[in-house]
Coordinates of C-alpha atoms in Angstrom, one line a residue:
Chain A
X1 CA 113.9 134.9 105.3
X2 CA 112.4 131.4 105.1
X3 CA 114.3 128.2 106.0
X4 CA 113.1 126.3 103.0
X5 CA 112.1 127.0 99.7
X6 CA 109.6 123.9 99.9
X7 CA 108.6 122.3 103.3
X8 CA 107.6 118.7 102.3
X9 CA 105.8 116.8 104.9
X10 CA 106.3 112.9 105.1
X11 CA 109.7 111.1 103.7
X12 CA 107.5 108.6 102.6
X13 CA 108.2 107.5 98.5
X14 CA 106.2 111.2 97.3
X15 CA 107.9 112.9 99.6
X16 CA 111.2 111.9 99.0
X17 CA 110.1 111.9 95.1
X18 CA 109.1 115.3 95.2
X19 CA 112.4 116.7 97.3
X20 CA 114.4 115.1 94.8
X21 CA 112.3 116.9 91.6
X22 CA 112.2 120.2 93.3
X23 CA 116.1 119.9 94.3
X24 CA 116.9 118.9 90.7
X25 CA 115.2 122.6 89.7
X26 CA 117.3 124.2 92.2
X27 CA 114.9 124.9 94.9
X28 CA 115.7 124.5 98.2
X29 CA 113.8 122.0 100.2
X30 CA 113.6 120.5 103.7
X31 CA 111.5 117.5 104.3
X32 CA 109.9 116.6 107.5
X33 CA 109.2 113.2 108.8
X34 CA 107.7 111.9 112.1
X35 CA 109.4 108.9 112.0
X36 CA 112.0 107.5 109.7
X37 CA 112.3 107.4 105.7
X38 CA 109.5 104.8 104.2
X39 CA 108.2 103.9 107.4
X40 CA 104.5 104.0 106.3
X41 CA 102.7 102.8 103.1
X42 CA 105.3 103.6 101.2
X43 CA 107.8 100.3 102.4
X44 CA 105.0 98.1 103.5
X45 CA 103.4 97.8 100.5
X46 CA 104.3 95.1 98.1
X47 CA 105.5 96.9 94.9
X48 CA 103.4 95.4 92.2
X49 CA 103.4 98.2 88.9
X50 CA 99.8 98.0 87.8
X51 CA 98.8 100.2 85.2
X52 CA 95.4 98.4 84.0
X53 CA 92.3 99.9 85.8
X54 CA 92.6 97.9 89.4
X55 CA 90.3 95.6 90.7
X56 CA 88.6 98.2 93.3
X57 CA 87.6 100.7 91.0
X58 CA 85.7 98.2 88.9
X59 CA 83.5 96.3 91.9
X60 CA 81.4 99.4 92.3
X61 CA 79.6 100.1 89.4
X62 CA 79.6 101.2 85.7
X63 CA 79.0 104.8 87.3
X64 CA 82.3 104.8 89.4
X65 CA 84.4 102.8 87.1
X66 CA 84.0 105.4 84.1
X67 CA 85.0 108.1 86.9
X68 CA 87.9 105.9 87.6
X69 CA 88.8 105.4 84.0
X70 CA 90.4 109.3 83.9
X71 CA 93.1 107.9 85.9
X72 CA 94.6 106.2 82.8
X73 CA 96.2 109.3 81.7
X74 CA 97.8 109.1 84.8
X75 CA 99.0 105.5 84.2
X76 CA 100.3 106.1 81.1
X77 CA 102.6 108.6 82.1
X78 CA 103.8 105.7 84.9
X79 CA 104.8 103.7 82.5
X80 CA 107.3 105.8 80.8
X81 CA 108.2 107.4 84.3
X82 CA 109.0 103.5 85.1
X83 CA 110.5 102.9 82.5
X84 CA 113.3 105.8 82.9
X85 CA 113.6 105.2 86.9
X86 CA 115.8 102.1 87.0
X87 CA 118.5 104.1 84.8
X88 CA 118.2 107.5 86.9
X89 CA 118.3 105.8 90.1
X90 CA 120.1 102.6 89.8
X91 CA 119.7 98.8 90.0
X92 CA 119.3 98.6 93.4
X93 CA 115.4 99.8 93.1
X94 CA 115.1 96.7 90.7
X95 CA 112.3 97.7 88.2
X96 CA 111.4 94.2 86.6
X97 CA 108.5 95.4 84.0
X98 CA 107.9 92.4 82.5
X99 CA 104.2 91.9 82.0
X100 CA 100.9 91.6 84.2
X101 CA 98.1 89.1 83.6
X102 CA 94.6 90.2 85.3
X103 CA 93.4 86.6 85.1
X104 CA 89.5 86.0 85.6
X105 CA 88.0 82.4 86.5
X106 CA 84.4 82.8 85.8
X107 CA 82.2 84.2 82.9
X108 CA 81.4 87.2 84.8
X109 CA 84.9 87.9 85.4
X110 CA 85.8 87.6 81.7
X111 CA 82.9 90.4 80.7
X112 CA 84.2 92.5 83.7
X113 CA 87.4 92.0 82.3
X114 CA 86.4 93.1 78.6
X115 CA 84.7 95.9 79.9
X116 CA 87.7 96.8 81.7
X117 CA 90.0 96.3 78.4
X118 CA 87.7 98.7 76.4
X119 CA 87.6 100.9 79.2
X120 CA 91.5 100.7 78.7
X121 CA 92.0 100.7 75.1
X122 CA 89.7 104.0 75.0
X123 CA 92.3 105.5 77.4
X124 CA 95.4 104.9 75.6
X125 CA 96.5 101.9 77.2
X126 CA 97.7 99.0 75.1
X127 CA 96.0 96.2 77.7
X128 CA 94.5 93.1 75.5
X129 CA 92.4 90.0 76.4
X130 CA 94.2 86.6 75.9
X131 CA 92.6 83.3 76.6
X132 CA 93.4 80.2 79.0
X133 CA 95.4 78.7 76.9
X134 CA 98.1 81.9 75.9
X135 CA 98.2 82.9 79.8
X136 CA 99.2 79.6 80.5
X137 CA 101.5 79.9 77.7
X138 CA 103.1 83.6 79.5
X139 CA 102.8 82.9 82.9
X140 CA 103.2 78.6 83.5
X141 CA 102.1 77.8 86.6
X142 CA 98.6 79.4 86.4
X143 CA 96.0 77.3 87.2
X144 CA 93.2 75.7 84.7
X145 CA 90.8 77.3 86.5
X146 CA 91.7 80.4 84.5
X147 CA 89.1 81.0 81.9
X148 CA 90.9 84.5 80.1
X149 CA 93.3 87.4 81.5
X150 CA 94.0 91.0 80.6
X151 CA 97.5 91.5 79.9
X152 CA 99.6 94.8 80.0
X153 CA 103.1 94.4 78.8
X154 CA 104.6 97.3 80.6
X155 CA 103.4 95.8 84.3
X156 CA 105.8 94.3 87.1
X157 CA 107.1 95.4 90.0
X158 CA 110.0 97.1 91.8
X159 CA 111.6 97.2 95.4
X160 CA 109.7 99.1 98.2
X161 CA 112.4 98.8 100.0
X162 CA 114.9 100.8 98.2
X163 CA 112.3 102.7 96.0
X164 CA 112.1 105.8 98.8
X165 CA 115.8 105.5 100.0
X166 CA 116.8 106.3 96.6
X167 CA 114.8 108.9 96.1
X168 CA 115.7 110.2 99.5
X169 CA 119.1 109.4 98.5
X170 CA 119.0 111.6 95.1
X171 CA 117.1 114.8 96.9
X172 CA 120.2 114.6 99.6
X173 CA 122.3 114.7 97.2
X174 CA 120.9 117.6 95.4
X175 CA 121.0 119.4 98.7
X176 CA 117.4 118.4 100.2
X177 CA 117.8 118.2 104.1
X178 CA 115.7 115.9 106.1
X179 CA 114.6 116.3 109.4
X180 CA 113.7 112.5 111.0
X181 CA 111.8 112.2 114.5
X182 CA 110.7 115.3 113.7
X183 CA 106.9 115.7 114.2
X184 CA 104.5 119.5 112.8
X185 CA 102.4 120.3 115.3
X186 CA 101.1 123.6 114.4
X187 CA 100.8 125.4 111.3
X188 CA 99.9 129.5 110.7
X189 CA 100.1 131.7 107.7
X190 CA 103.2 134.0 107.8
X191 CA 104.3 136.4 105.7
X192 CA 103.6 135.1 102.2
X193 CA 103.9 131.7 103.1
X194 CA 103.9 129.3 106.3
X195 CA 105.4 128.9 109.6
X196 CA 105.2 125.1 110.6
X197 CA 106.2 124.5 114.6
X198 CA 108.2 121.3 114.7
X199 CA 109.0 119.1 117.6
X200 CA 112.2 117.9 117.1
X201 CA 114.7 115.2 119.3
X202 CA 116.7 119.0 120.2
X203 CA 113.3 120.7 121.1
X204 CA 111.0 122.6 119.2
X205 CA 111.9 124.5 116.0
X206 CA 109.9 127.0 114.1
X207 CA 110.3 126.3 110.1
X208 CA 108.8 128.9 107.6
X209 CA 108.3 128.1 103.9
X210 CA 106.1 129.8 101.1
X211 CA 105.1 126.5 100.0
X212 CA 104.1 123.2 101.8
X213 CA 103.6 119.8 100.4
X214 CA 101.9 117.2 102.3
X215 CA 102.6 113.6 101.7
X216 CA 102.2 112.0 104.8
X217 CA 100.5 108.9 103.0
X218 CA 97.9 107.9 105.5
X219 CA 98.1 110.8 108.0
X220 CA 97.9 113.5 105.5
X221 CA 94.4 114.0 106.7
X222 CA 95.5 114.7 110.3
X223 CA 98.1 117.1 108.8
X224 CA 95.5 118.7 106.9
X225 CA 93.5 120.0 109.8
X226 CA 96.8 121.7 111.5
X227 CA 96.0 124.1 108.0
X228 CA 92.5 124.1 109.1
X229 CA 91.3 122.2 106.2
X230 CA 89.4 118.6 105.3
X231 CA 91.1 116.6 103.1
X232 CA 88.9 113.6 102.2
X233 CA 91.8 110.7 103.0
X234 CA 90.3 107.7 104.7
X235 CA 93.0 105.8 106.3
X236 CA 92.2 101.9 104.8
X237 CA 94.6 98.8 106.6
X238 CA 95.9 96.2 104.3
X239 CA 97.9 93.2 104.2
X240 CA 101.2 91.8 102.8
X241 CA 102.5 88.0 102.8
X242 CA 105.6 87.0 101.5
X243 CA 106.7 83.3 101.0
X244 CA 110.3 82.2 101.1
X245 CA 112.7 82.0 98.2
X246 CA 113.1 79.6 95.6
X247 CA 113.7 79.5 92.2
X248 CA 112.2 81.2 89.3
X249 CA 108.5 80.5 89.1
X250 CA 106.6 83.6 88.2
X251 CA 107.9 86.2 86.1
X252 CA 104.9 88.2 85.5
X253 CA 102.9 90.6 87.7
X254 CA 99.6 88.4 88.5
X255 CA 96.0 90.4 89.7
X256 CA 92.6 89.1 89.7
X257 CA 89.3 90.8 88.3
X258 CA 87.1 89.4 90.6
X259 CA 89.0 88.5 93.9
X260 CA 91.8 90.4 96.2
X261 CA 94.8 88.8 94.7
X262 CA 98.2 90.7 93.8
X263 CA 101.2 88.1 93.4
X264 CA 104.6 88.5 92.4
X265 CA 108.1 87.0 92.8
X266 CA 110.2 89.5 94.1
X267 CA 114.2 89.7 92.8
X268 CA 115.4 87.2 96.1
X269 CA 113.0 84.6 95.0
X270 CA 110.8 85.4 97.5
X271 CA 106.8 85.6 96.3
X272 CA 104.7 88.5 97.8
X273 CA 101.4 87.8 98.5
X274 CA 98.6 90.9 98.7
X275 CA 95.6 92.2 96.9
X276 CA 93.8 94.1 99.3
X277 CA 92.6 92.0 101.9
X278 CA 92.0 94.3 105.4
X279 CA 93.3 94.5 108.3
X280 CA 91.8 95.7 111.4
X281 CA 93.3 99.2 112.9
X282 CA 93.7 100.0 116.3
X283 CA 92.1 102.3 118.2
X284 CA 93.2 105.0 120.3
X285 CA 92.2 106.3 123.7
X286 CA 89.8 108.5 122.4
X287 CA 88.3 105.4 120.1
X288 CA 89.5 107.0 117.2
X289 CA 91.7 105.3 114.2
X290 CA 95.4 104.8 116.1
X291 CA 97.9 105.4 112.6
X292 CA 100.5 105.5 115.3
X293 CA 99.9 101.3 115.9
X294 CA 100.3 98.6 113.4
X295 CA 97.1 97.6 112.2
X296 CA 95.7 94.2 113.8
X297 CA 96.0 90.6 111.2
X298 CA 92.8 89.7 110.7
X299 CA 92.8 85.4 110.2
X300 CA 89.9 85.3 107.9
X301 CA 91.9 87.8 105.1
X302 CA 95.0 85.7 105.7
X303 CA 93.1 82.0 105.1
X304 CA 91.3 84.4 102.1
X305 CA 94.3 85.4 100.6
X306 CA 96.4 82.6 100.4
X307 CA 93.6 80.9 99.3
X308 CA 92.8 82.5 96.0
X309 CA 96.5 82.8 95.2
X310 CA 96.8 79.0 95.8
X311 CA 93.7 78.4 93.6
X312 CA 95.1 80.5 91.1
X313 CA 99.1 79.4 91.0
X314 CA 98.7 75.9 92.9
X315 CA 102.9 75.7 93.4
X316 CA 103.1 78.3 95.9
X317 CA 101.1 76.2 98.1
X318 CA 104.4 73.9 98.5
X319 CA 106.1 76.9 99.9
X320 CA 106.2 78.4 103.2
X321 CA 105.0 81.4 104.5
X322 CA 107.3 83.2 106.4
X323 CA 106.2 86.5 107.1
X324 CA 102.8 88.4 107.0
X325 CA 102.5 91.9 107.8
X326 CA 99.7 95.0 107.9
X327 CA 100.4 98.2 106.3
X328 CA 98.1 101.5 106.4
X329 CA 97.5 103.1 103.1
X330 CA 94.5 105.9 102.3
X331 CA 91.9 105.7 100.1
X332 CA 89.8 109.2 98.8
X333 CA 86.2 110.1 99.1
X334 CA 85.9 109.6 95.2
X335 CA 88.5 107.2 94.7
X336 CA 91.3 109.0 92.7
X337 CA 94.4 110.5 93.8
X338 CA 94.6 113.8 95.5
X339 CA 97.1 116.2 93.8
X340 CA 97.9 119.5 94.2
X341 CA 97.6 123.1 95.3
X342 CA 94.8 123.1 98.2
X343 CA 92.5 126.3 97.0
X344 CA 91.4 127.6 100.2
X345 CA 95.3 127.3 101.5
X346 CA 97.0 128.5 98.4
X347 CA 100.8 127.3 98.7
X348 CA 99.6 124.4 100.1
X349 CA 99.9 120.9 97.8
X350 CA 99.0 117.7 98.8
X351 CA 99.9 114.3 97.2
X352 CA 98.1 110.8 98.6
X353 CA 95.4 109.0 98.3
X354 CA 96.0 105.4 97.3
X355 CA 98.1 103.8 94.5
X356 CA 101.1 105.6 95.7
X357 CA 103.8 103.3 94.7
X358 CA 102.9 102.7 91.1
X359 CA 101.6 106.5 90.4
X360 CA 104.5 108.3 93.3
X361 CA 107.4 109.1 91.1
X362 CA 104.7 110.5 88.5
X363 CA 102.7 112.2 91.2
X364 CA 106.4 113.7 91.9
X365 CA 107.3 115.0 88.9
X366 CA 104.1 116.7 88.0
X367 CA 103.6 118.4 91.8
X368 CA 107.1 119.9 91.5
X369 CA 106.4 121.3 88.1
X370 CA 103.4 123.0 89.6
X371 CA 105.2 123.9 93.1
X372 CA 107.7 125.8 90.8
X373 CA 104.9 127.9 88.1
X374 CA 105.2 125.4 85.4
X375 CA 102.9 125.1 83.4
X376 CA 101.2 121.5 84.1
X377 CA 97.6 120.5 83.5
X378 CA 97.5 117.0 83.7
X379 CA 97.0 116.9 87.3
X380 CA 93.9 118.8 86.8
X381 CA 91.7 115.7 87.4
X382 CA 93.4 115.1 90.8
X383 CA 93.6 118.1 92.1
X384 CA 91.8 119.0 95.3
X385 CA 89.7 122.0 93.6
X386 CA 87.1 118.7 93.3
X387 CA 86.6 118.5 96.8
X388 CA 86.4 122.3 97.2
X389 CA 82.5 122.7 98.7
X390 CA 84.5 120.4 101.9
X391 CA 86.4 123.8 102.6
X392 CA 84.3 126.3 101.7
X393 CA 83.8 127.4 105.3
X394 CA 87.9 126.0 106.0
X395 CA 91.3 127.1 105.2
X396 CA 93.9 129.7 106.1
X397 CA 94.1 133.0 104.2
X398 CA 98.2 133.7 103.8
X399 CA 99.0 136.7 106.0
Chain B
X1 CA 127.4 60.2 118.3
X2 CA 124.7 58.9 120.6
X3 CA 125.2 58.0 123.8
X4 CA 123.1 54.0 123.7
X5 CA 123.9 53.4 127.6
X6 CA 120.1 53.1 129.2
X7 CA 118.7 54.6 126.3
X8 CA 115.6 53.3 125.0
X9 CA 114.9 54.5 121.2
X10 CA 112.4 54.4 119.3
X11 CA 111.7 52.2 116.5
X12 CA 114.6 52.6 113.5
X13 CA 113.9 54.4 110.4
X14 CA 115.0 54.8 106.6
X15 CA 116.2 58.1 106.2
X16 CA 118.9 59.4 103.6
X17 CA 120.7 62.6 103.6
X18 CA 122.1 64.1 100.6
X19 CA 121.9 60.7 99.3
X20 CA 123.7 59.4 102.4
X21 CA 121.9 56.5 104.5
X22 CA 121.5 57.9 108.0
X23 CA 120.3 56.5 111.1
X24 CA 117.5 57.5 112.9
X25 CA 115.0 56.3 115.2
X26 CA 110.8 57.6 115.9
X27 CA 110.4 60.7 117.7
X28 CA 113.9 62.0 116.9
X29 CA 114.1 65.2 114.7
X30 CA 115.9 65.6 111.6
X31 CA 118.4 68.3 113.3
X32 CA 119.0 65.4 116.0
X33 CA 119.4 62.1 113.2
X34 CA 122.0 65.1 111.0
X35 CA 124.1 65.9 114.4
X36 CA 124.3 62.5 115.6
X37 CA 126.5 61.6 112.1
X38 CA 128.4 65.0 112.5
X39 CA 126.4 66.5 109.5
X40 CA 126.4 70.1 110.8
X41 CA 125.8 72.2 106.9
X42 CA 121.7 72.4 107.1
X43 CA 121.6 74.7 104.5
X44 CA 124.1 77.1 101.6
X45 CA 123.2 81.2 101.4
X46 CA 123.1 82.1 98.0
X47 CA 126.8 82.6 98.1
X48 CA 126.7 78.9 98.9
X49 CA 127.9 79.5 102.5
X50 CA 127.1 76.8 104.8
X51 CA 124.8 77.8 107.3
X52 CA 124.3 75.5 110.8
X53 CA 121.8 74.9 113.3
X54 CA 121.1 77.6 115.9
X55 CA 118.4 78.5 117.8
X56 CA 117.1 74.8 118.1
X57 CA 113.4 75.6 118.6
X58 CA 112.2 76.7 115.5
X59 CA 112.6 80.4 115.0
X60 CA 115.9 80.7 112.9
X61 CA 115.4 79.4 109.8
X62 CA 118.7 78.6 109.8
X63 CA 118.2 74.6 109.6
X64 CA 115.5 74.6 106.4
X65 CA 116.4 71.7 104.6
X66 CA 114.4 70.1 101.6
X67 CA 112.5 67.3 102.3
X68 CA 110.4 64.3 100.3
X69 CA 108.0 62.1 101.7
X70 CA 106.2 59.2 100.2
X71 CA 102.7 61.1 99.3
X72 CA 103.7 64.5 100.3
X73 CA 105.3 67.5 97.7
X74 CA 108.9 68.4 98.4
X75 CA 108.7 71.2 101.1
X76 CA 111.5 73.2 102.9
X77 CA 111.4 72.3 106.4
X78 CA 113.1 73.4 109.5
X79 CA 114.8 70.5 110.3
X80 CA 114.9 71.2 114.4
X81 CA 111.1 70.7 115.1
X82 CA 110.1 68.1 112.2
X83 CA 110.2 64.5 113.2
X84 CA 111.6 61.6 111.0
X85 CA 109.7 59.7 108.8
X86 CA 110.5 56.3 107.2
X87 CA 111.9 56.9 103.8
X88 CA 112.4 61.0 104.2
X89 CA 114.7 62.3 102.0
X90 CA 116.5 64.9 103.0
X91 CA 118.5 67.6 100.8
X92 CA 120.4 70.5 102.1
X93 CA 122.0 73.3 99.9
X94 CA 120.0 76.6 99.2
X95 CA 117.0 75.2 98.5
X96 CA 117.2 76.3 94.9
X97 CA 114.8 73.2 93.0
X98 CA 117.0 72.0 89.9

């Protein structure tokens, strides 16, 4: 008799996605989180909806940008997963998909740009270039110095904040039960499935499940060896500012081709400030990465970043900052996601690896179908067959 | 009110707030010249809620007003650590730009 249908690791945005999917199917599912709902990447990041090809998968090479390209299929499917989330789940998430300009202020930028657009196209996605002149026109406020832009109609942005707790919400109510504070610290293959031993605030607890999903964003890694497998998930720190309110400025999702720049104003007014600038992450005693400590600010990615989105929409220079803050995200070997069943631990899914809040809810919706024998291919490209030569010599048969 | 007994103030300067002519004098903050003429609404929530001074040192937020001076862009400042300037102009209210 197992406790759970589904044991899902991390109450971070997949997580709680995922719960609420399988719930909705009638499964019955438990999920498991160390600390509290959306405490990781998942509510530190700053919610921008970017479905054109981002920035990083374009500043390594023709090579790794065509590879990155495959995710567009993926993207696609965001979109219309957006565009059905703010009805399903209510206002309170506040889906604004109004548009996204990536804007480019040098004639390198505007061929990386079109190279990105008929990268885009190719793949479905109806991204187009526009010149100075008619971003200016969409987005007023953007500075002269920007030569051209991509723009993507369906782009935007949504609430971190309230993204997961709905979710979390919606799986609750469908039954889901969630264990907070609770931390896995040991996993073994039991009778067709898995028998996960949880510290919990009441003392340790043995859950058994025949499936597993781990989505514990940044730490999934960690949670991958207690299965005795490598999953590829390099923990990557990052940082968020955030201006204070005022009034309507900026009603389109703003990235840049050739710098770190993500800028948006948020439903309060306020205007988030990110792009991928790092932050430093603490070590622990052993000198390895500390995910258990907020990654340290570094000063030179704060001047950085608030430079470039000064340059790019002076006005927000005559606002004040009023908060800063790190997050930890995870990035994979080859760059895409990583979703699915692990082969070498069968019954055992994953679901991270970077773009999390844009891609989750999809991520979501196609995991459960698999967790429950539907028939699903489109994760095919994510899944973590790609990285199987890393376990060849790993993993857990099922007892 | 001020208390002007052995008190020795800086020079006087030209300050209005919410198109009132207030007095002030160099070194004192904009929290101090607003108390001094009972003015104790720094700020509206967006319910248009006034909102007062509190911690005094900076931290709150709870004093931001809007202020203009010559050669500077309008910024929202915390009123309890920025000094008066000789023609400042000083808004309070949400902060909202019309």
């Amino acid at each position: 008799m197992y406790s759970a249908d589904v044991l899902v690791i991390g109450a971070g945005l997949v997580g709680c996605a995922t719960a609420y999917r399988l719930v909705q199917a009638g499964a019955q599912v438990e999920i498991i989180e160390a600390a509290h709902p959306n405490a990781g990447a998942s509510g530190a990041n700053a919610g921008s909806l970017h479905f054109q090809l981002e920035r990083r998968f374009l500043e390594n090479g023709e090579a790794l940008a065509d590879q990155a390209a495959s995710i567009l299929s993926l993207n696609r499917l965001a979109i219309a997963e957006w565009h059905g989330l703010a009805d399903e789940l209510g206002p309170d998430i506040r889906v604004h998909m109004r548009g996204g300009l990536m804007v480019a202020e040098t004639p390198d930028d505007v061929r990386m740009l079109e190279r990105k657009v008929v990268r885009e196209v190719a793949g479905g996605l109806k991204s187009r270039m526009i010149d100075g002149d008619e971003v200016r026109a969409l987005a007023p406020g953007l500075s002269q110095t920007v030569l051209a832009a991509s723009h993507l109609e369906a782009e935007g942005h949504a609430d971190p904040k309230a993204l997961t707790l709905a979710f979390a919400a919606a799986a609750a109510g469908g039954g889901a039960r969630l264990r907070q504070r609770c931390r896995v610290v040991a996993a073994r293959a039991s009778k067709g499935g898995y028998r996960l031993s949880v510290e919990t605030p009441d003392g340790p607890v043995d859950l058994t499940a025949s499936k597993i999903v781990i989505a514990a964003g940044a730490w999934s890694g960690r949670i991958g060896e207690l299965f005795n497998l490598h999953l590829p998930l390099y923990p990557v720190a990052l940082l968020m500012n955030t201006t204070e309110r005022t009034n309507p400025v900026l009603d389109l999702l703003i990235q840049h081709v050739g710098q770190r720049l993500s800028m948006k104003q948020a439903h309060a007014g306020n205007i988030l400030i990110g792009g991928g600038w790092p932050s430093r992450m603490r070590l622990d005693a052993a000198g390895r990465f500390d995910l258990g400590q907020p990654a340290e600010m570094l000063t030179s990615s704060l001047r950085g970043n608030l430079a470039v989105a000064a340059r790019v929409f002076p006005s927000v220079a005559d606002l004040n900052l009023i908060r800063s803050w790190t997050g930890i995200t995870a990035v994979t070997a080859d760059q895409l996601p990583l979703v699915g069943e692990v082969p070498q631990a069968p019954g055992v899914y994953v679901a991270a690896g970077g773009s999390a809040f844009t891609l989750g809810p999809t991520f979501a919706r196609l995991l459960a179908r698999c967790i429950l024998d539907e028939p699903e291919d489109r994760l095919d490209i994510f899944s973590p067959a790609r990285f199987s030569h890393l376990n060849s010599f790993m993993g857990m048969a099922r007892a | 009110m001020r208390s002007d007994k052995d008190v020795k103030r800086g020079r006087s300067m030209k300050v209005s707030v919410d198109g009132r002519a207030v007095a002030a004098f160099e070194g004192e903050t904009i929290a101090t010249a607003m108390l001094a003429q009972d003015i104790l609404a720094f700020r509206r929530d967006r319910a248009g809620r006034p909102r007062g001074l509190f911690c005094n040192m900076g931290v709150c937020g709870e004093c931001l007003v809007t202020v203009t001076q010559a050669g500077a862009p309008r910024r929202r400042l915390r009123a309890c650590i920025t000094e008066v300037a000789d023609d400042m102009t000083v808004v309070t209210g949400t902060g909202d730009q019309p």
